[in-house]
Amino acid sequence: MNDYTVDSCRIIQLPRHHSTDRRGNLSVVEAFRTVPFDVRRVYYIYDVPGGESRGAHAHRSLHQLIVAVSGSFTVSVTDGVETRSYRLDRPYMGLYLVPGMWRTLDDFSSGAVCLVLASEAYDEDDYIRDYAGFLDFRQIPDKKALSR
């Protein structure tokens, strides 16, 4: 798990099927085809008030695909050393997150809907909700402790 870095996370373009008779578009997510894991849980986040953030945690073993199915938001990901931010604003683009990445979601537009596909069912023991505990999990020295 600690071998993953922010470079292991990436944007995945989902297949888009355009309707020829103007009825709209359709995107498909299939386990081990469009995402590199079996989808065991799906949830969505919506009605996030302006200025609020979500996330602020990491997972020990969970893989996820995060999609802005409506509106937009920013996902910031760090491995404890390097940080990257992704603006998600297209329903056919998803951010693949590997285990061991601290993530925060913010800058939600009005009406944004965040869809999350996860590799496992909910397990509270998989969460790391404290940043210092996250750095310990990643085996990264706390920079504040080093400067003392």
Coordinates of N, CA, C and O in Angstrom, one line a residue:
M1 N 0.8 -1.2 0.0 CA 0.0 0.0 0.0 C 0.9 1.3 0.0 O 0.5 2.2 -0.7
N2 N 1.9 1.3 0.8 CA 2.8 2.5 0.8 C 3.6 2.7 -0.4 O 4.3 3.7 -0.6
D3 N 3.5 1.7 -1.4 CA 4.2 1.9 -2.6 C 3.5 2.9 -3.6 O 4.1 3.4 -4.5
Y4 N 2.2 3.1 -3.3 CA 1.5 4.0 -4.1 C 1.9 5.4 -3.9 O 2.2 5.8 -2.7
T5 N 1.9 6.3 -4.9 CA 2.1 7.7 -4.8 C 1.0 8.4 -5.5 O 0.2 7.8 -6.2
V6 N 1.0 9.8 -5.5 CA 0.0 10.5 -6.2 C 0.1 10.2 -7.7 O -0.9 10.3 -8.4
D7 N 1.3 9.8 -8.2 CA 1.4 9.4 -9.6 C 0.6 8.2 -9.9 O 0.3 7.9 -11.1
S8 N 0.2 7.4 -8.9 CA -0.6 6.2 -9.1 C -2.1 6.6 -9.4 O -2.9 5.8 -9.9
C9 N -2.5 7.8 -9.0 CA -3.8 8.3 -9.2 C -3.9 8.8 -10.6 O -2.9 9.4 -11.1
R10 N -5.1 8.7 -11.2 CA -5.1 9.3 -12.6 C -6.6 9.5 -13.0 O -7.5 8.9 -12.4
I11 N -6.7 10.3 -14.0 CA -8.0 10.6 -14.6 C -8.3 9.4 -15.6 O -7.5 9.0 -16.4
I12 N -9.5 8.9 -15.5 CA -10.0 7.8 -16.4 C -11.1 8.4 -17.2 O -12.1 8.9 -16.6
Q13 N -11.0 8.4 -18.5 CA -12.1 8.8 -19.3 C -13.1 7.6 -19.5 O -12.7 6.6 -20.0
L14 N -14.3 7.9 -19.2 CA -15.3 6.8 -19.3 C -15.9 6.8 -20.7 O -16.0 7.9 -21.3
P15 N -16.3 5.7 -21.2 CA -16.8 5.6 -22.6 C -18.1 6.5 -22.6 O -18.9 6.5 -21.7
R16 N -18.2 7.2 -23.7 CA -19.4 8.1 -23.9 C -20.2 7.5 -25.1 O -19.6 7.3 -26.2
H17 N -21.4 7.3 -24.9 CA -22.3 6.8 -26.0 C -23.3 8.0 -26.3 O -24.1 8.3 -25.5
H18 N -23.2 8.5 -27.5 CA -24.0 9.7 -27.9 C -25.2 9.2 -28.5 O -25.2 8.3 -29.4
S19 N -26.3 9.7 -28.1 CA -27.6 9.4 -28.8 C -27.7 10.0 -30.1 O -27.4 11.2 -30.2
T20 N -28.1 9.3 -31.1 CA -28.2 9.9 -32.5 C -29.5 10.7 -32.6 O -29.6 11.4 -33.6
D21 N -30.4 10.5 -31.7 CA -31.7 11.2 -31.9 C -31.9 12.2 -30.8 O -33.0 12.6 -30.4
R22 N -30.8 12.7 -30.3 CA -30.8 13.9 -29.3 C -31.4 13.6 -28.0 O -31.9 14.5 -27.3
R23 N -31.5 12.3 -27.6 CA -32.1 12.0 -26.3 C -31.1 12.1 -25.1 O -31.4 11.8 -24.0
G24 N -29.8 12.4 -25.4 CA -28.8 12.6 -24.4 C -27.7 11.6 -24.5 O -27.6 10.8 -25.5
N25 N -26.8 11.6 -23.6 CA -25.6 10.8 -23.6 C -25.6 9.8 -22.5 O -26.4 10.0 -21.5
L26 N -24.8 8.8 -22.6 CA -24.7 7.7 -21.6 C -23.3 7.3 -21.4 O -22.6 7.2 -22.4
S27 N -22.8 7.2 -20.2 CA -21.5 6.7 -19.9 C -21.6 5.5 -19.1 O -22.5 5.3 -18.3
V28 N -20.7 4.6 -19.3 CA -20.7 3.2 -18.6 C -19.4 3.0 -17.8 O -18.3 3.4 -18.2
V29 N -19.6 2.4 -16.6 CA -18.5 2.0 -15.8 C -18.7 0.5 -15.6 O -19.7 0.1 -15.1
E30 N -17.6 -0.2 -15.9 CA -17.6 -1.7 -15.7 C -16.4 -2.1 -15.0 O -15.3 -1.7 -15.3
A31 N -16.6 -2.9 -14.0 CA -15.5 -3.4 -13.2 C -14.5 -4.2 -14.0 O -14.9 -4.9 -14.9
F32 N -13.2 -3.9 -13.8 CA -12.1 -4.4 -14.5 C -12.0 -4.1 -16.0 O -11.1 -4.6 -16.7
R33 N -12.9 -3.3 -16.5 CA -12.9 -2.8 -17.9 C -12.6 -1.3 -17.9 O -11.6 -0.9 -18.4
T34 N -13.5 -0.5 -17.3 CA -13.3 0.9 -17.3 C -12.6 1.3 -16.0 O -12.0 2.4 -15.9
V35 N -12.8 0.5 -14.9 CA -12.1 0.8 -13.7 C -11.3 -0.5 -13.3 O -11.8 -1.6 -13.5
P36 N -10.1 -0.3 -12.7 CA -9.3 -1.4 -12.4 C -9.6 -2.2 -11.1 O -8.7 -2.6 -10.4
F37 N -10.9 -2.2 -10.7 CA -11.3 -2.9 -9.5 C -12.7 -3.3 -9.6 O -13.5 -2.9 -10.5
D38 N -13.1 -4.2 -8.7 CA -14.5 -4.7 -8.7 C -15.3 -3.6 -7.9 O -14.8 -3.2 -6.8
V39 N -16.4 -3.2 -8.3 CA -17.2 -2.2 -7.7 C -18.1 -2.9 -6.7 O -19.0 -3.7 -7.0
R40 N -17.9 -2.6 -5.4 CA -18.7 -3.3 -4.3 C -19.6 -2.3 -3.6 O -20.4 -2.7 -2.8
R41 N -19.4 -1.0 -3.8 CA -20.2 0.0 -3.1 C -20.2 1.3 -4.0 O -19.3 1.6 -4.6
V42 N -21.4 1.9 -4.0 CA -21.6 3.1 -4.7 C -22.3 4.1 -3.8 O -23.3 3.7 -3.2
Y43 N -21.8 5.3 -3.8 CA -22.6 6.4 -3.0 C -22.4 7.7 -3.7 O -21.5 7.8 -4.6
Y44 N -23.2 8.7 -3.3 CA -23.0 10.0 -3.9 C -23.2 11.1 -2.8 O -23.9 10.9 -1.8
I45 N -22.5 12.2 -3.1 CA -22.5 13.3 -2.2 C -23.2 14.5 -2.9 O -22.9 14.8 -4.1
Y46 N -24.1 15.2 -2.3 CA -24.8 16.3 -3.0 C -25.3 17.3 -1.9 O -25.2 17.1 -0.7
D47 N -25.8 18.4 -2.4 CA -26.2 19.5 -1.5 C -25.1 20.0 -0.5 O -25.4 20.3 0.6
V48 N -23.9 20.0 -1.0 CA -22.8 20.5 -0.2 C -22.9 22.0 -0.1 O -22.9 22.7 -1.2
P49 N -23.0 22.6 1.1 CA -23.2 24.1 1.2 C -21.9 24.8 0.7 O -20.8 24.2 0.8
G50 N -22.0 26.0 0.1 CA -20.9 26.7 -0.4 C -19.8 26.9 0.7 O -20.1 27.1 1.9
G51 N -18.6 26.7 0.3 CA -17.5 26.8 1.2 C -17.2 25.6 2.1 O -16.2 25.6 2.8
E52 N -18.0 24.6 2.0 CA -17.7 23.4 2.8 C -16.8 22.4 2.1 O -16.8 22.4 0.8
S53 N -16.2 21.6 2.8 CA -15.3 20.5 2.3 C -15.8 19.2 2.7 O -16.5 19.0 3.7
R54 N -15.4 18.1 1.9 CA -15.7 16.7 2.3 C -14.4 16.0 2.2 O -13.4 16.5 1.8
G55 N -14.4 14.7 2.6 CA -13.2 13.9 2.6 C -12.4 14.1 3.8 O -12.9 13.8 4.9
A56 N -11.2 14.6 3.7 CA -10.2 14.8 4.8 C -10.0 13.5 5.5 O -10.1 13.3 6.7
H57 N -9.7 12.5 4.7 CA -9.3 11.2 5.2 C -8.6 10.4 4.1 O -8.4 10.8 3.0
A58 N -8.1 9.2 4.5 CA -7.4 8.3 3.6 C -8.0 6.9 3.9 O -8.7 6.7 4.9
H59 N -7.8 6.0 3.0 CA -8.2 4.6 3.1 C -7.0 3.7 3.1 O -6.0 3.9 2.3
R60 N -7.0 2.7 3.9 CA -5.9 1.7 4.0 C -5.8 0.8 2.7 O -4.7 0.5 2.2
S61 N -7.0 0.4 2.3 CA -7.0 -0.6 1.2 C -8.0 -0.3 0.1 O -8.0 -1.0 -0.9
L62 N -8.8 0.6 0.2 CA -9.9 0.9 -0.7 C -9.5 1.6 -1.9 O -8.7 2.6 -1.9
H63 N -9.9 1.2 -3.1 CA -9.8 1.9 -4.4 C -11.1 2.6 -4.7 O -12.1 2.1 -4.3
Q64 N -11.0 3.8 -5.3 CA -12.2 4.5 -5.6 C -12.1 5.2 -7.0 O -11.0 5.5 -7.4
L65 N -13.3 5.4 -7.6 CA -13.4 6.3 -8.7 C -14.4 7.4 -8.3 O -15.5 7.1 -7.9
I66 N -13.9 8.6 -8.5 CA -14.8 9.8 -8.1 C -15.1 10.5 -9.4 O -14.3 10.8 -10.2
V67 N -16.5 10.7 -9.6 CA -17.0 11.4 -10.8 C -17.9 12.5 -10.4 O -18.8 12.4 -9.5
A68 N -17.7 13.7 -11.1 CA -18.7 14.8 -10.9 C -19.8 14.5 -12.0 O -19.7 14.9 -13.1
V69 N -20.9 13.9 -11.5 CA -21.9 13.6 -12.5 C -22.8 14.8 -12.8 O -23.5 14.8 -13.8
S70 N -22.7 15.8 -11.9 CA -23.3 17.1 -12.2 C -22.5 18.2 -11.5 O -22.0 18.0 -10.4
G71 N -22.3 19.3 -12.1 CA -21.6 20.4 -11.5 C -20.1 20.1 -11.5 O -19.6 19.4 -12.3
S72 N -19.4 20.7 -10.5 CA -18.0 20.5 -10.4 C -17.5 20.7 -9.0 O -18.2 21.2 -8.1
F73 N -16.3 20.2 -8.8 CA -15.6 20.3 -7.5 C -14.1 19.9 -7.7 O -13.8 19.4 -8.8
T74 N -13.3 20.2 -6.7 CA -11.9 19.9 -6.8 C -11.6 18.8 -5.8 O -12.0 18.9 -4.6
V75 N -10.7 17.9 -6.2 CA -10.2 16.8 -5.4 C -8.7 17.0 -5.2 O -8.0 17.1 -6.2
S76 N -8.3 17.2 -4.0 CA -6.8 17.3 -3.7 C -6.4 16.1 -3.1 O -7.0 15.5 -2.2
V77 N -5.3 15.5 -3.6 CA -4.8 14.2 -3.2 C -3.3 14.4 -2.8 O -2.5 15.0 -3.5
T78 N -2.9 13.8 -1.7 CA -1.5 13.7 -1.3 C -1.1 12.4 -0.8 O -2.0 11.6 -0.2
D79 N 0.1 12.0 -1.0 CA 0.7 10.8 -0.5 C 1.6 11.1 0.7 O 2.3 10.3 1.2
G80 N 1.5 12.4 1.2 CA 2.3 12.8 2.3 C 3.5 13.5 1.9 O 4.2 14.2 2.7
V81 N 3.9 13.4 0.7 CA 5.1 14.1 0.1 C 4.7 15.0 -1.0 O 5.1 16.2 -1.0
E82 N 3.9 14.5 -1.9 CA 3.5 15.3 -3.1 C 2.0 15.5 -3.1 O 1.3 14.5 -2.7
T83 N 1.5 16.6 -3.5 CA 0.1 16.9 -3.6 C -0.3 17.2 -5.0 O 0.4 18.0 -5.7
R84 N -1.5 16.8 -5.5 CA -2.0 17.1 -6.8 C -3.5 17.5 -6.6 O -4.2 16.9 -5.7
S85 N -4.0 18.4 -7.4 CA -5.4 18.8 -7.3 C -6.0 18.5 -8.7 O -5.3 18.8 -9.7
Y86 N -7.2 18.0 -8.7 CA -7.9 17.7 -10.0 C -9.3 18.4 -9.9 O -10.0 18.3 -8.9
R87 N -9.6 19.2 -10.9 CA -10.9 19.8 -11.0 C -11.8 18.8 -11.8 O -11.5 18.5 -13.0
L88 N -12.8 18.3 -11.2 CA -13.7 17.4 -11.9 C -15.0 18.1 -12.3 O -15.6 18.7 -11.5
D89 N -15.3 18.1 -13.6 CA -16.4 18.9 -14.1 C -17.0 18.3 -15.3 O -17.8 19.0 -16.0
R90 N -16.8 17.0 -15.6 CA -17.3 16.3 -16.7 C -17.8 15.0 -16.3 O -17.1 14.2 -15.6
P91 N -19.1 14.6 -16.6 CA -19.6 13.3 -16.1 C -18.9 12.1 -16.8 O -19.2 11.0 -16.3
Y92 N -18.1 12.3 -17.8 CA -17.4 11.2 -18.4 C -15.9 11.1 -18.0 O -15.2 10.4 -18.6
M93 N -15.6 11.9 -17.0 CA -14.2 11.8 -16.5 C -14.2 11.5 -15.0 O -15.0 12.1 -14.2
G94 N -13.4 10.5 -14.6 CA -13.4 10.1 -13.2 C -12.0 10.1 -12.7 O -11.0 9.8 -13.5
L95 N -11.8 10.4 -11.4 CA -10.5 10.3 -10.8 C -10.4 9.0 -10.1 O -11.1 8.7 -9.2
Y96 N -9.4 8.2 -10.5 CA -9.1 6.9 -9.9 C -8.1 7.2 -8.7 O -7.1 7.7 -8.9
L97 N -8.6 6.8 -7.5 CA -7.8 7.0 -6.3 C -7.3 5.6 -5.8 O -8.2 4.7 -5.6
V98 N -6.0 5.5 -5.5 CA -5.5 4.2 -5.0 C -5.5 4.3 -3.5 O -5.7 5.4 -2.9
P99 N -5.3 3.2 -2.8 CA -5.2 3.2 -1.3 C -4.1 4.1 -0.8 O -3.1 4.3 -1.5
G100 N -4.2 4.6 0.4 CA -3.2 5.3 1.1 C -3.0 6.7 0.6 O -2.0 7.3 0.9
M101 N -4.0 7.3 0.0 CA -4.0 8.7 -0.4 C -4.9 9.5 0.5 O -6.1 9.2 0.6
W102 N -4.4 10.6 1.0 CA -5.3 11.6 1.8 C -6.0 12.4 0.7 O -5.3 12.9 -0.2
R103 N -7.3 12.6 0.9 CA -8.0 13.4 -0.1 C -8.9 14.3 0.6 O -9.5 14.1 1.7
T104 N -9.1 15.5 -0.1 CA -10.1 16.5 0.3 C -10.9 16.9 -0.9 O -10.3 17.0 -2.0
L105 N -12.2 17.1 -0.8 CA -13.0 17.6 -1.8 C -13.6 18.9 -1.4 O -14.1 19.1 -0.3
D106 N -13.4 19.9 -2.3 CA -13.9 21.3 -2.0 C -14.2 22.0 -3.3 O -14.2 21.4 -4.4
D107 N -14.6 23.3 -3.1 CA -15.0 24.1 -4.3 C -16.2 23.6 -5.0 O -16.2 23.6 -6.3
F108 N -17.1 23.0 -4.3 CA -18.3 22.5 -4.9 C -19.2 23.6 -5.6 O -19.4 24.6 -5.0
S109 N -19.5 23.4 -6.8 CA -20.4 24.3 -7.5 C -21.9 24.0 -7.0 O -22.1 23.0 -6.4
S110 N -22.7 25.0 -7.2 CA -24.1 24.8 -6.8 C -24.7 23.6 -7.6 O -24.5 23.5 -8.8
G111 N -25.4 22.7 -6.9 CA -26.0 21.6 -7.6 C -25.0 20.5 -7.9 O -25.4 19.5 -8.6
A112 N -23.8 20.5 -7.5 CA -22.8 19.5 -7.8 C -23.2 18.1 -7.1 O -23.8 18.1 -6.0
V113 N -23.0 17.1 -7.9 CA -23.2 15.7 -7.4 C -21.9 14.9 -7.6 O -21.5 14.8 -8.7
C114 N -21.4 14.4 -6.5 CA -20.2 13.6 -6.6 C -20.5 12.1 -6.4 O -21.1 11.7 -5.4
L115 N -20.2 11.3 -7.4 CA -20.5 9.9 -7.4 C -19.2 9.2 -7.1 O -18.1 9.5 -7.7
V116 N -19.2 8.3 -6.1 CA -18.1 7.5 -5.8 C -18.3 6.0 -5.9 O -19.3 5.5 -5.4
L117 N -17.5 5.3 -6.7 CA -17.5 3.9 -6.8 C -16.3 3.3 -6.0 O -15.2 3.8 -6.2
A118 N -16.6 2.4 -5.1 CA -15.6 1.9 -4.2 C -15.4 0.4 -4.4 O -16.3 -0.3 -4.7
S119 N -14.2 -0.1 -4.1 CA -13.8 -1.5 -4.3 C -14.3 -2.4 -3.2 O -14.3 -3.6 -3.3
E120 N -14.7 -1.8 -2.1 CA -15.2 -2.6 -0.9 C -16.4 -2.0 -0.3 O -16.7 -0.8 -0.4
A121 N -17.1 -2.8 0.5 CA -18.2 -2.3 1.3 C -17.7 -1.4 2.4 O -16.5 -1.4 2.7
Y122 N -18.5 -0.6 3.0 CA -18.1 0.3 4.1 C -17.4 -0.5 5.2 O -17.9 -1.5 5.7
D123 N -16.3 0.0 5.6 CA -15.5 -0.6 6.8 C -14.8 0.6 7.5 O -13.8 1.1 7.0
E124 N -15.3 0.9 8.6 CA -14.7 2.1 9.4 C -13.3 1.8 9.7 O -12.5 2.8 9.7
D125 N -12.8 0.6 9.9 CA -11.4 0.3 10.1 C -10.5 0.6 9.0 O -9.3 0.7 9.2
D126 N -11.1 0.8 7.8 CA -10.2 1.1 6.6 C -9.9 2.6 6.6 O -9.0 3.0 5.8
Y127 N -10.6 3.4 7.3 CA -10.4 4.8 7.3 C -9.3 5.3 8.2 O -9.1 4.7 9.2
I128 N -8.5 6.3 7.7 CA -7.6 7.0 8.5 C -8.1 8.4 8.5 O -8.0 9.1 7.5
R129 N -8.5 8.9 9.6 CA -9.2 10.2 9.7 C -8.3 11.3 10.3 O -8.7 12.4 10.4
D130 N -7.1 10.9 10.8 CA -6.2 11.8 11.4 C -5.0 12.0 10.6 O -4.4 11.0 10.2
Y131 N -4.6 13.2 10.2 CA -3.5 13.4 9.3 C -2.2 12.9 9.8 O -1.4 12.3 9.1
A132 N -1.9 13.0 11.1 CA -0.7 12.5 11.7 C -0.7 11.0 11.7 O 0.3 10.4 11.4
G133 N -1.8 10.4 11.9 CA -2.0 8.9 11.7 C -1.7 8.5 10.3 O -1.2 7.4 10.0
F134 N -2.2 9.3 9.3 CA -1.9 9.1 7.9 C -0.4 9.1 7.6 O 0.1 8.2 6.9
L135 N 0.3 10.1 8.1 CA 1.7 10.1 7.9 C 2.4 8.9 8.5 O 3.4 8.4 7.9
D136 N 1.9 8.5 9.7 CA 2.5 7.3 10.3 C 2.2 6.1 9.4 O 3.1 5.2 9.2
F137 N 1.0 5.9 8.9 CA 0.7 4.8 8.0 C 1.6 4.8 6.8 O 2.0 3.8 6.3
R138 N 1.8 6.0 6.2 CA 2.7 6.1 5.0 C 4.2 6.0 5.4 O 5.0 6.0 4.5
Q139 N 4.5 6.0 6.7 CA 5.9 5.9 7.2 C 6.7 7.2 6.7 O 7.8 7.1 6.3
I140 N 6.0 8.3 6.9 CA 6.6 9.6 6.5 C 6.8 10.4 7.8 O 5.8 10.6 8.5
P141 N 8.0 10.8 8.1 CA 8.3 11.5 9.3 C 7.4 12.8 9.3 O 7.3 13.5 8.3
D142 N 6.9 13.2 10.5 CA 6.2 14.4 10.7 C 7.2 15.6 10.5 O 8.1 15.6 11.3
K143 N 7.0 16.4 9.6 CA 7.9 17.5 9.4 C 8.1 18.4 10.6 O 9.1 19.0 10.9
K144 N 7.0 18.6 11.3 CA 7.0 19.4 12.5 C 7.9 18.8 13.6 O 8.7 19.5 14.2
A145 N 7.8 17.5 13.7 CA 8.7 16.8 14.7 C 10.1 16.9 14.3 O 11.0 17.0 15.1
L146 N 10.4 16.9 13.0 CA 11.8 16.9 12.5 C 12.5 18.3 12.8 O 13.7 18.4 12.9
S147 N 11.6 19.3 12.8 CA 12.2 20.7 13.0 C 12.4 21.1 14.4 O 12.9 22.1 14.7
R148 N 12.0 20.2 15.4 CA 12.2 20.5 16.8 C 13.6 20.3 17.2 O 14.4 19.5 16.8

